[in-house]
Each structure stands twice: as structure tokens, then as C-alpha cells.
mmCIF file of C-alpha atoms in Angstrom:
data_model
loop_
_atom_site.group_PDB
_atom_site.id
_atom_site.type_symbol
_atom_site.label_atom_id
_atom_site.label_comp_id
_atom_site.label_asym_id
_atom_site.label_seq_id
_atom_site.Cartn_x
_atom_site.Cartn_y
_atom_site.Cartn_z
ATOM 1 C CA MET J 12 56.945 -52.746 32.338
ATOM 2 C CA ALA J 13 53.596 -51.501 33.676
ATOM 3 C CA THR J 14 55.402 -50.035 36.681
ATOM 4 C CA ALA J 15 57.787 -48.110 34.428
ATOM 5 C CA ASN J 16 54.836 -46.799 32.385
ATOM 6 C CA ARG J 17 53.032 -45.699 35.555
ATOM 7 C CA ARG J 18 56.180 -43.975 36.796
ATOM 8 C CA GLY J 19 56.466 -42.184 33.469
ATOM 9 C CA GLN J 20 52.792 -41.195 33.577
ATOM 10 C CA HIS J 21 53.152 -39.896 37.149
ATOM 11 C CA ALA J 22 56.218 -37.906 36.131
ATOM 12 C CA HIS J 23 54.243 -36.428 33.236
ATOM 13 C CA GLU J 24 51.342 -35.564 35.573
ATOM 14 C CA ARG J 25 53.764 -33.896 37.983
ATOM 15 C CA ARG J 26 55.161 -31.789 35.148
ATOM 16 C CA THR J 27 51.835 -30.717 33.708
ATOM 17 C CA GLY J 28 49.577 -30.537 36.749
ATOM 18 C CA PRO J 29 48.627 -27.439 38.708
ATOM 19 C CA GLY J 30 51.649 -27.701 40.996
ATOM 20 C CA THR J 31 54.301 -27.538 38.262
ATOM 21 C CA GLU J 32 57.557 -25.813 38.982
ATOM 22 C CA ALA J 33 58.373 -22.680 36.996
ATOM 23 C CA GLY J 34 61.756 -24.097 35.997
ATOM 24 C CA ASP J 35 60.367 -27.325 34.503
ATOM 25 C CA LEU J 36 61.710 -27.321 30.934
ATOM 26 C CA HIS J 37 58.964 -29.630 29.653
ATOM 27 C CA VAL J 38 56.194 -27.318 30.857
ATOM 28 C CA LEU J 39 58.003 -24.248 29.550
ATOM 29 C CA ALA J 40 58.554 -25.849 26.144
ATOM 30 C CA ALA J 41 54.909 -26.956 25.959
ATOM 31 C CA GLN J 42 53.673 -23.450 26.782
ATOM 32 C CA LEU J 43 56.027 -21.868 24.222
ATOM 33 C CA ARG J 44 54.782 -24.320 21.568
ATOM 34 C CA ARG J 45 51.189 -23.559 22.511
ATOM 35 C CA MET J 46 51.746 -19.788 22.262
ATOM 36 C CA ASN J 47 53.574 -20.248 18.952
ATOM 37 C CA GLY J 48 50.658 -22.312 17.660
ATOM 38 C CA GLU J 49 48.110 -19.681 18.660
ATOM 39 C CA ILE J 50 50.103 -16.900 17.025
ATOM 40 C CA ASN J 51 50.616 -19.049 13.907
ATOM 41 C CA ARG J 52 46.851 -19.631 13.755
ATOM 42 C CA LEU J 53 46.311 -15.854 13.649
ATOM 43 C CA VAL J 54 49.131 -15.323 11.137
ATOM 44 C CA HIS J 55 47.758 -18.000 8.805
ATOM 45 C CA GLY J 56 44.277 -16.469 9.072
ATOM 46 C CA PHE J 57 45.607 -13.034 8.148
ATOM 47 C CA ALA J 58 47.675 -14.489 5.313
ATOM 48 C CA GLY J 59 44.724 -16.429 3.929
ATOM 49 C CA SER J 60 42.358 -13.476 4.109
ATOM 50 C CA HIS J 61 44.851 -11.300 2.194
ATOM 51 C CA GLY J 62 46.009 -13.833 -0.403
ATOM 52 C CA LEU J 63 49.458 -14.102 1.183
ATOM 53 C CA HIS J 64 51.762 -16.820 2.448
ATOM 54 C CA ALA J 65 52.675 -17.109 6.133
ATOM 55 C CA THR J 66 56.235 -16.130 5.159
ATOM 56 C CA ASP J 67 54.834 -12.923 3.651
ATOM 57 C CA VAL J 68 53.328 -12.047 7.031
ATOM 58 C CA GLN J 69 56.698 -12.723 8.670
ATOM 59 C CA ALA J 70 58.209 -10.319 6.144
ATOM 60 C CA LEU J 71 55.615 -7.673 7.012
ATOM 61 C CA ALA J 72 56.422 -8.083 10.710
ATOM 62 C CA ALA J 73 60.142 -7.734 9.963
ATOM 63 C CA ILE J 74 59.508 -4.548 7.965
ATOM 64 C CA LEU J 75 57.307 -3.183 10.748
ATOM 65 C CA ASP J 76 59.797 -4.008 13.521
ATOM 66 C CA ALA J 77 62.956 -2.894 11.691
ATOM 67 C CA ARG J 78 64.906 -0.165 13.464
ATOM 68 C CA GLU J 79 66.225 1.147 10.170
ATOM 69 C CA PRO J 80 64.709 1.022 6.685
ATOM 70 C CA MET J 81 64.375 -2.592 5.558
ATOM 71 C CA THR J 82 66.091 -3.632 2.358
ATOM 72 C CA PRO J 83 65.505 -6.845 0.417
ATOM 73 C CA GLY J 84 68.988 -8.014 1.465
ATOM 74 C CA ARG J 85 68.309 -7.511 5.172
ATOM 75 C CA LEU J 86 64.913 -9.154 4.745
ATOM 76 C CA ARG J 87 66.610 -12.145 3.090
ATOM 77 C CA GLU J 88 68.984 -12.482 6.044
ATOM 78 C CA HIS J 89 66.182 -12.051 8.575
ATOM 79 C CA LEU J 90 63.928 -14.666 6.978
ATOM 80 C CA GLY J 91 66.728 -17.028 5.965
ATOM 81 C CA LEU J 92 65.502 -17.189 2.372
ATOM 82 C CA THR J 93 67.224 -17.114 -0.992
ATOM 83 C CA SER J 94 67.338 -13.896 -3.006
ATOM 84 C CA GLY J 95 64.798 -15.323 -5.440
ATOM 85 C CA ALA J 96 62.391 -16.293 -2.662
ATOM 86 C CA VAL J 97 62.618 -12.817 -1.125
ATOM 87 C CA THR J 98 61.995 -11.216 -4.511
ATOM 88 C CA ALA J 99 58.882 -13.393 -4.967
ATOM 89 C CA CYS J 100 57.727 -12.510 -1.432
ATOM 90 C CA VAL J 101 58.198 -8.765 -1.968
ATOM 91 C CA ASP J 102 56.492 -9.021 -5.364
ATOM 92 C CA ARG J 103 53.440 -10.659 -3.706
ATOM 93 C CA LEU J 104 53.384 -8.041 -0.944
ATOM 94 C CA GLU J 105 53.640 -5.226 -3.460
ATOM 95 C CA ARG J 106 50.901 -6.664 -5.720
ATOM 96 C CA ALA J 107 48.634 -7.087 -2.668
ATOM 97 C CA GLY J 108 49.206 -3.432 -1.708
ATOM 98 C CA HIS J 109 51.081 -4.091 1.538
ATOM 99 C CA VAL J 110 54.520 -2.710 0.685
ATOM 100 C CA ARG J 111 56.184 -0.331 -1.728
ATOM 101 C CA ARG J 112 59.723 -0.456 -3.045
ATOM 102 C CA VAL J 113 61.237 2.992 -2.572
ATOM 103 C CA ARG J 114 64.567 4.366 -3.793
ATOM 104 C CA GLU J 115 65.296 7.127 -1.296
ATOM 105 C CA SER J 116 69.044 7.493 -1.296
ATOM 106 C CA ALA J 117 71.504 9.041 -3.691
ATOM 107 C CA ASP J 118 72.484 5.476 -4.600
ATOM 108 C CA ARG J 119 69.538 4.442 -6.799
ATOM 109 C CA ARG J 120 70.510 0.786 -6.413
ATOM 110 C CA VAL J 121 69.392 0.852 -2.754
ATOM 111 C CA VAL J 122 65.768 -0.185 -2.349
ATOM 112 C CA HIS J 123 63.867 0.316 0.891
ATOM 113 C CA LEU J 124 60.703 -1.605 1.653
ATOM 114 C CA ARG J 125 57.943 0.574 3.101
ATOM 115 C CA TYR J 126 54.790 -0.747 4.720
ATOM 116 C CA VAL J 127 51.814 1.000 3.066
ATOM 117 C CA PRO J 128 49.927 2.921 5.802
ATOM 118 C CA GLU J 129 46.460 1.612 4.803
ATOM 119 C CA ALA J 130 47.732 -1.964 4.803
ATOM 120 C CA LYS J 131 49.415 -1.420 8.165
ATOM 121 C CA GLU J 132 46.088 -0.200 9.560
ATOM 122 C CA ALA J 133 44.308 -3.288 8.169
ATOM 123 C CA ALA J 134 46.883 -5.489 9.917
ATOM 124 C CA ARG J 135 46.410 -3.541 13.163
ATOM 125 C CA ARG J 136 42.662 -4.135 13.000
ATOM 126 C CA TYR J 137 43.105 -7.835 12.255
ATOM 127 C CA PHE J 138 45.611 -8.381 15.056
ATOM 128 C CA LEU J 139 43.769 -6.190 17.583
ATOM 129 C CA PRO J 140 42.520 -9.262 19.526
ATOM 130 C CA LEU J 141 46.153 -10.385 19.894
ATOM 131 C CA ALA J 142 47.126 -6.937 21.198
ATOM 132 C CA GLU J 143 44.170 -6.939 23.586
ATOM 133 C CA ALA J 144 45.065 -10.417 24.876
ATOM 134 C CA ALA J 145 48.658 -9.287 25.417
ATOM 135 C CA ALA J 146 47.482 -6.182 27.288
ATOM 136 C CA ALA J 147 45.115 -8.217 29.474
ATOM 137 C CA THR J 148 47.864 -10.699 30.259
ATOM 138 C CA ARG J 149 50.374 -7.935 30.912
ATOM 139 C CA SER J 150 48.043 -6.305 33.436
ATOM 140 C CA ARG J 151 48.292 -9.402 35.648
ATOM 141 C CA PHE J 152 52.036 -8.925 36.160
ATOM 142 C CA ASP J 153 53.982 -6.238 37.961
ATOM 143 C CA ASP J 154 56.913 -4.389 36.397
ATOM 144 C CA ASP J 155 59.544 -6.655 38.000
ATOM 145 C CA GLU J 156 57.823 -9.784 36.690
ATOM 146 C CA LEU J 157 57.488 -8.281 33.223
ATOM 147 C CA ALA J 158 61.180 -7.369 33.239
ATOM 148 C CA VAL J 159 62.009 -11.047 33.813
ATOM 149 C CA VAL J 160 59.631 -12.140 31.050
ATOM 150 C CA VAL J 161 61.160 -9.650 28.597
ATOM 151 C CA ARG J 162 64.670 -10.707 29.621
ATOM 152 C CA PHE J 163 63.752 -14.382 29.058
ATOM 153 C CA LEU J 164 62.119 -13.760 25.679
ATOM 154 C CA THR J 165 65.024 -11.588 24.522
ATOM 155 C CA ALA J 166 67.564 -14.255 25.494
ATOM 156 C CA MET J 167 65.432 -17.003 23.933
ATOM 157 C CA ASN J 168 65.147 -15.096 20.638
ATOM 158 C CA GLU J 169 68.881 -14.389 20.584
ATOM 159 C CA ASP J 170 69.693 -18.059 21.181
ATOM 160 C CA LEU J 171 67.140 -19.251 18.615
ATOM 161 C CA ARG J 172 68.593 -16.875 16.027
ATOM 162 C CA LEU J 173 71.829 -18.860 16.270
ATOM 163 C CA VAL J 174 70.096 -22.208 15.665
ATOM 164 C CA ARG J 175 69.885 -23.300 12.056
ATOM 165 C CA SER J 176 68.077 -26.508 11.194
ATOM 166 C CA ASP J 177 70.494 -27.215 8.325
ATOM 167 C CA GLU J 178 73.359 -27.390 10.824
ATOM 168 C CA ARG J 179 71.793 -30.330 12.681
#
């Protein structure tokens, strides 16, 4: 039994030591979890300092990143929440001064969610260290390497979008 434990420990050391292979799934998964944890730490700090929930910050990011005006329905789909939960989220964001509900179309039933410029600037200031860390990291890679990283992250996000914990 001790031999099996030592073999397992040596395998773990091989995977996590300085000579790890880029394709080692364990190392990749550990680094993705670590990055996710660091980003979550920042998100929770921002949420706490603004009286929001972490989900509210995810909603703000979705509104910011949307290619077309965000609606509560699209936000519900993006976050995987119920209609009631999205309404509560948008209500909190509106009360905190982060978003406005805007009826811009001829169809007055259509509501667009707009990020309030002053709140967007406050978020930019808060997350500036994250942007600076990303820029510093980016500068250590050439364009070809960055293209691979972007291709990997894009594929990973597309595959993760298809995974639903309730289907497991």
C-alpha cells in the first residue's frame, strides 16, 4: 500500500512540478480553478462593497459584454435564472444605481437594460488591477501564442455553456 501511495505522490509531483507538460489536464484544470478563484475573489469584493450579490456582478458583466441591447429575458437565459430571480437582480442593480430599465423601441413592452455610465466607471476603477494584471501577462506572449490562448478560452467557454449541472 505504501508503494502505491508513493507512486501516486510521485505522479502528482510530476504533474505539478516545474517540468509539467502543457497538455497535462490536471495542471490545466488546477490553473483554471485558481484563476477562477482569483477572479471570484475580486467579484465578491466588488459585490460586497456595492451591496450586491455575486450574481448581480455577473449580470453587470453580461450587460457590459452584450453585443446588442440586453433584455431581462436574454439576461435570464445568460445567467440560467428564473424570471423572478432576474427581476430581483435587476431591481437590486437599479436601486444601487448600476443599471436603468429603458423602453427604447416602438414596442413599449421591450425593456433594455443600460449600464449607468457613472457606475460603469466605478467598476472600471475597481477592476483596474485585474486589467493591469491581464495586460502585464499579455505582454509576455507573442501574437501567435495569444491566438492559441484565445482559441482555447473561446472553445472552453462554448463547451461549458452546454454543460448544465441539473443534467448530471
